GROMACS .gro file of N, CA and C in nm:
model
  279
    1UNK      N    1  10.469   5.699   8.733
    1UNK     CA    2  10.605   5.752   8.727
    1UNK      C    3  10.692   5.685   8.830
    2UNK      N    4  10.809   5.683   8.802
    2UNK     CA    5  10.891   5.608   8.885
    2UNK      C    6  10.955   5.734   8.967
    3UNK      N    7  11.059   5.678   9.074
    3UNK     CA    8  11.117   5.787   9.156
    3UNK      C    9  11.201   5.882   9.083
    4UNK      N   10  11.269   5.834   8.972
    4UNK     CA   11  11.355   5.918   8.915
    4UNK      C   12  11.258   6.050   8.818
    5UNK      N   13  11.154   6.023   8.823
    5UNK     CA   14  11.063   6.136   8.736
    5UNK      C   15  11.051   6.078   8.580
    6UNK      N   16  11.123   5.994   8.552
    6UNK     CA   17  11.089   5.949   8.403
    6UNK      C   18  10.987   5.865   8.409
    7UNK      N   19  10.939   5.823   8.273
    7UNK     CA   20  10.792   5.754   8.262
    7UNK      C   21  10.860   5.645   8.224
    8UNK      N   22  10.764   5.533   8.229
    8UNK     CA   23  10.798   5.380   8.162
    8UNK      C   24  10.881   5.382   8.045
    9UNK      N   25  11.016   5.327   8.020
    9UNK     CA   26  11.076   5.287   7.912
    9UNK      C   27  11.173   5.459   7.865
   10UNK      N   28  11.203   5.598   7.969
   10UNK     CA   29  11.204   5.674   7.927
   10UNK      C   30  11.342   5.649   8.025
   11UNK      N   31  11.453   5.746   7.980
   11UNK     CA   32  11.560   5.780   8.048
   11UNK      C   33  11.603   5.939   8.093
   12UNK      N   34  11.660   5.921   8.187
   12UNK     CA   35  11.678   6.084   8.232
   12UNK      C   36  11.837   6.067   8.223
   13UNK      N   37  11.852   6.188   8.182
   13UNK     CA   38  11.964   6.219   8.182
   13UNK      C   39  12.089   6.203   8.305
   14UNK      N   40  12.210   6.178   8.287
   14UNK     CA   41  12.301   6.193   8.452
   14UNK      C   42  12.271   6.298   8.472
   15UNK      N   43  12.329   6.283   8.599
   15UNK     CA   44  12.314   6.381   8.707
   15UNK      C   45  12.446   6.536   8.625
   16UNK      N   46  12.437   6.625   8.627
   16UNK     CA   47  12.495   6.703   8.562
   16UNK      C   48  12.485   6.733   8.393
   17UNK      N   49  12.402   6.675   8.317
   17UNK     CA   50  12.410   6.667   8.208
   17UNK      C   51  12.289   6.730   8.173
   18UNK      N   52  12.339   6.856   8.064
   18UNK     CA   53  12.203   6.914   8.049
   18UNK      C   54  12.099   6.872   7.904
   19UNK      N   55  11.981   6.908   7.937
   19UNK     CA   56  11.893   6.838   7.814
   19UNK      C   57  11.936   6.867   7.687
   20UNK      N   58  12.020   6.962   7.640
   20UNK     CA   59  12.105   6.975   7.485
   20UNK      C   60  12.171   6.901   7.501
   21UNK      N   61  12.265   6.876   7.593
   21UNK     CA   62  12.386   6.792   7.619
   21UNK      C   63  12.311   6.643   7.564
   22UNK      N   64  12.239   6.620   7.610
   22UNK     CA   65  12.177   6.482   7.620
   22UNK      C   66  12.092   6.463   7.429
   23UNK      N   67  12.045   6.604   7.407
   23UNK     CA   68  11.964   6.590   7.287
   23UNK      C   69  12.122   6.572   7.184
   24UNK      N   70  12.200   6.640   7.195
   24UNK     CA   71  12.342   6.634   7.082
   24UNK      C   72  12.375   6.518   7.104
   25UNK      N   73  12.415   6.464   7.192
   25UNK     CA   74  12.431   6.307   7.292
   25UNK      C   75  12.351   6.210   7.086
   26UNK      N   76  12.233   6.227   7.154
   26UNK     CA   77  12.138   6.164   7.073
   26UNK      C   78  12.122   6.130   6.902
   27UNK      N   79  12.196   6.285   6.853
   27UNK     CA   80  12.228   6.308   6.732
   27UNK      C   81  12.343   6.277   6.663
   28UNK      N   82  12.456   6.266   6.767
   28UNK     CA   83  12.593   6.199   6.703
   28UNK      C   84  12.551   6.075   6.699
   29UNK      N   85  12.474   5.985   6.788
   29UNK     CA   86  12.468   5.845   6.771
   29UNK      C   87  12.362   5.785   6.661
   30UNK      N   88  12.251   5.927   6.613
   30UNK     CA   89  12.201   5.887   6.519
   30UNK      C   90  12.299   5.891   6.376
   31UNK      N   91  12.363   6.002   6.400
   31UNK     CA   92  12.458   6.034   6.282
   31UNK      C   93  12.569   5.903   6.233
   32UNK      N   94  12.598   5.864   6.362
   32UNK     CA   95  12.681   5.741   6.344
   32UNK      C   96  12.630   5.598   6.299
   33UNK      N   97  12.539   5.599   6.314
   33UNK     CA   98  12.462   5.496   6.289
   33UNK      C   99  12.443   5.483   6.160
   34UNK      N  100  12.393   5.626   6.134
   34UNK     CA  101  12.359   5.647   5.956
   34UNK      C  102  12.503   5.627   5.857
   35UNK      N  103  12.595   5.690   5.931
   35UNK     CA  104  12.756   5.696   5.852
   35UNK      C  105  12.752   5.532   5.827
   36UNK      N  106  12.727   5.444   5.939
   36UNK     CA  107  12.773   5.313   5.942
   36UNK      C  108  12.660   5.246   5.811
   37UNK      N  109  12.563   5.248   5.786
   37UNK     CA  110  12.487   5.181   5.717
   37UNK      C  111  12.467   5.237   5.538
   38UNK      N  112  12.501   5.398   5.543
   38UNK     CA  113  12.529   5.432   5.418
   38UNK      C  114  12.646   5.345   5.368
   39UNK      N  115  12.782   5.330   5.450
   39UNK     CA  116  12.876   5.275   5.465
   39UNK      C  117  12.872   5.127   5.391
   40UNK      N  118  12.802   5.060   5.454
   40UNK     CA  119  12.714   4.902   5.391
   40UNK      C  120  12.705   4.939   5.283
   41UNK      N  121  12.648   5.031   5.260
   41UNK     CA  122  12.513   4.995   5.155
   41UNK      C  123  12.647   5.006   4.991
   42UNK      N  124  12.737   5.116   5.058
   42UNK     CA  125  12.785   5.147   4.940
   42UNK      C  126  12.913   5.071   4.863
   43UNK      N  127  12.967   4.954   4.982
   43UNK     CA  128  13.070   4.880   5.005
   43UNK      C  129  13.174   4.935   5.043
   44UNK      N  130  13.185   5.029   5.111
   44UNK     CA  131  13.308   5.143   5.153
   44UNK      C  132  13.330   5.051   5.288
   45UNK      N  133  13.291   4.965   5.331
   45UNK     CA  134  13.316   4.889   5.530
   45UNK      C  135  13.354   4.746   5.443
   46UNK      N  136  13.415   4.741   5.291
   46UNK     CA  137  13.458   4.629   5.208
   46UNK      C  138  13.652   4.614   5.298
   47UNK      N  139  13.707   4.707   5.297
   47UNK     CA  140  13.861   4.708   5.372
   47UNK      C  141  13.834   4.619   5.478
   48UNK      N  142  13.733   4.686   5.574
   48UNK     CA  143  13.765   4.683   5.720
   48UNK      C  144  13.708   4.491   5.724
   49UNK      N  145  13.607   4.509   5.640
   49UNK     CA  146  13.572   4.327   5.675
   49UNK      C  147  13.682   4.288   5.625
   50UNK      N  148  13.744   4.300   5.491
   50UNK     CA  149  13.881   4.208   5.429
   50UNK      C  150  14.033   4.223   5.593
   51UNK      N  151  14.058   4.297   5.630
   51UNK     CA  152  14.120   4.353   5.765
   51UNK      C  153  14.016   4.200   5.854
   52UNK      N  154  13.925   4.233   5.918
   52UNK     CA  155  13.895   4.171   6.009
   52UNK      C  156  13.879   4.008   5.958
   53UNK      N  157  13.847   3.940   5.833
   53UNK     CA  158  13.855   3.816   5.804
   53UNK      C  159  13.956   3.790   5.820
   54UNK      N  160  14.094   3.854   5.744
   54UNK     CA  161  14.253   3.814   5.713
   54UNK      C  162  14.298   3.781   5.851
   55UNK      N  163  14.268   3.847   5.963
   55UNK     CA  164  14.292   3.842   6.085
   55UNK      C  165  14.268   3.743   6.161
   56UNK      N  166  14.151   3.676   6.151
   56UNK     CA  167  14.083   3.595   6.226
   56UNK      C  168  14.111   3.470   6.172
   57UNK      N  169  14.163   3.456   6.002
   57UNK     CA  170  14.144   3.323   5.975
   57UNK      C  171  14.344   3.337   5.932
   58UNK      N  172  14.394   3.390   5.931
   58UNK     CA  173  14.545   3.412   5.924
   58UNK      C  174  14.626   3.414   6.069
   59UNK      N  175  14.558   3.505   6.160
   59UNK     CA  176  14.630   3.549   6.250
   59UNK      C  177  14.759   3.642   6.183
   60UNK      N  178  14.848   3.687   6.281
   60UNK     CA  179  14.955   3.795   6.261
   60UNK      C  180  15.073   3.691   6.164
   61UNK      N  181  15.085   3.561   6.197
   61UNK     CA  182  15.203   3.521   6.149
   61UNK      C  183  15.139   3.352   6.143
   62UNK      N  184  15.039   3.266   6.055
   62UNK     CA  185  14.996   3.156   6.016
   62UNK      C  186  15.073   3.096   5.970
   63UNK      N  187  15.146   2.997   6.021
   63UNK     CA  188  15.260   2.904   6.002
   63UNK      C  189  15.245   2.808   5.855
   64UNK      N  190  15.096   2.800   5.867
   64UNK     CA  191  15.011   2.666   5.749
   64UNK      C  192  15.019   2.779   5.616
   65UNK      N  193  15.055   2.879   5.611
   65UNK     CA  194  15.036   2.976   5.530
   65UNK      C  195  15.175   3.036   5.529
   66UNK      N  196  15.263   3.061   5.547
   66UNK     CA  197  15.385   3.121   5.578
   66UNK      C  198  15.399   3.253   5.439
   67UNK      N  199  15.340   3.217   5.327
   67UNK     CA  200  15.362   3.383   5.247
   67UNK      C  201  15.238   3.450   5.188
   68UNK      N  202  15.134   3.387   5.315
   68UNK     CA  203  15.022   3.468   5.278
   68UNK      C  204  15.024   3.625   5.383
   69UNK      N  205  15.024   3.733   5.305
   69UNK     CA  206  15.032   3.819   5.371
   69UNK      C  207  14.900   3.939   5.329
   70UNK      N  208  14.888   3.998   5.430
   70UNK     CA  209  14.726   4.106   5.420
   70UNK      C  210  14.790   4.227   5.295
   71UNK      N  211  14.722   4.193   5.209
   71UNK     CA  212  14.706   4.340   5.105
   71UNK      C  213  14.714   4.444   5.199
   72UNK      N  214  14.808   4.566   5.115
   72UNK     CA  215  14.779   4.665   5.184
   72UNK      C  216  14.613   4.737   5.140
   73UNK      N  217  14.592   4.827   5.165
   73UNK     CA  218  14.477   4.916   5.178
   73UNK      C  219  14.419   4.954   4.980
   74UNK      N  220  14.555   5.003   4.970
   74UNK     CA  221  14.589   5.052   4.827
   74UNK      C  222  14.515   4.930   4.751
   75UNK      N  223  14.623   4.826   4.747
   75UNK     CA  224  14.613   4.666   4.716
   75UNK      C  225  14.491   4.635   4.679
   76UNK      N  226  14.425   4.626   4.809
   76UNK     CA  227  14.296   4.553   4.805
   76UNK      C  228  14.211   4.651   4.718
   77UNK      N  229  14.216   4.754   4.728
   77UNK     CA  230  14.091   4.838   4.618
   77UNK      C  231  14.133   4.817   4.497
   78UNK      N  232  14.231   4.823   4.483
   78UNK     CA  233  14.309   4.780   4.352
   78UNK      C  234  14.182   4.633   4.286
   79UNK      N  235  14.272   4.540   4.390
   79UNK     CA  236  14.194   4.416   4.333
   79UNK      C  237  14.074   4.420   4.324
   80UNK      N  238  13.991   4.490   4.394
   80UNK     CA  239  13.831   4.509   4.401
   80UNK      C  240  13.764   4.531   4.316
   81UNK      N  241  13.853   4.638   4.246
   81UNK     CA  242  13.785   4.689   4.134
   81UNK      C  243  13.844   4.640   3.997
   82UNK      N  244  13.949   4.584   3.997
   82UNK     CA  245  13.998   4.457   3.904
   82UNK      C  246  13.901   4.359   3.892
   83UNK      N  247  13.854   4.276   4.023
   83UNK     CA  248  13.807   4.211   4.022
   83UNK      C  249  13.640   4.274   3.933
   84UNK      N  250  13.609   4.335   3.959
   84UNK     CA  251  13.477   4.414   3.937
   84UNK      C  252  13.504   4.465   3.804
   85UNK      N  253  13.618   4.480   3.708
   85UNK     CA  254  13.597   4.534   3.562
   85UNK      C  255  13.604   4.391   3.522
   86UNK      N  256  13.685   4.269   3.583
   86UNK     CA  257  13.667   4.170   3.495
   86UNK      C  258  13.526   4.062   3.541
   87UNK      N  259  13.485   4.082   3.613
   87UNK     CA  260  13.300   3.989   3.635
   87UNK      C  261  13.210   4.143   3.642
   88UNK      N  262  13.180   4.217   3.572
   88UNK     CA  263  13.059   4.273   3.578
   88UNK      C  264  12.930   4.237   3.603
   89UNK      N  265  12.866   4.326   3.726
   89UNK     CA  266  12.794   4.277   3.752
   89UNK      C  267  12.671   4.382   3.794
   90UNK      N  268  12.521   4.346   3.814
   90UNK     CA  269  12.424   4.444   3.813
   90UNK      C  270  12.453   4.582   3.917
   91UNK      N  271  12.522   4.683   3.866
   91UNK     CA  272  12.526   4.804   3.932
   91UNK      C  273  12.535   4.906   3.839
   92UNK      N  274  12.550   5.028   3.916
   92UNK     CA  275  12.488   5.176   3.857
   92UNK      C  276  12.611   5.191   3.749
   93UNK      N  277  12.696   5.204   3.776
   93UNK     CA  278  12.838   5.265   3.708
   93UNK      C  279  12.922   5.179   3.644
   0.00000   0.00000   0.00000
């Protein structure tokens, strides 16, 4: 055991923080984790990548591009699923 009382590879809680505190601690970050990967799985984190590509390869105002502008939110699901009635492809629905 080390000085702090935890065992190899184990963490103790801060100083003031009680062991529910720390076990709920534990459960939102499993919960979040899970939100994030159901998320994947279902293409619902499809916005936020189209948001974070448009950004990175546009910037706010791309001069070489001058009337390319980011779909709104609406927009893009729009096209998504446009895109998706006209190439069908192996899924449930």
């Amino acid at each position: 055991m080390t000085e702090s009382g935890a065992g190899r590879g184990q963490r103790m809680p801060a100083a003031g923080v009680t062991p529910f505190a720390a076990v709920r601690s534990g459960i939102r970050r499993a919960a979040r984790g899970l939100a994030w990967y159901v998320k994947g799985v279902l293409g619902e984190d499809a916005w936020d990548k189209y948001r974070a590509h448009h950004e990175a390869a546009h910037g706010a105002a791309d001069p070489a591009h001058p009337g390319e502008r980011m779909m709104t939110e609406r927009e893009f699901w729009r096209d998504q699923t446009d895109r998706q009635d006209a190439n069908p492809q192996g899924r449930c629905c």
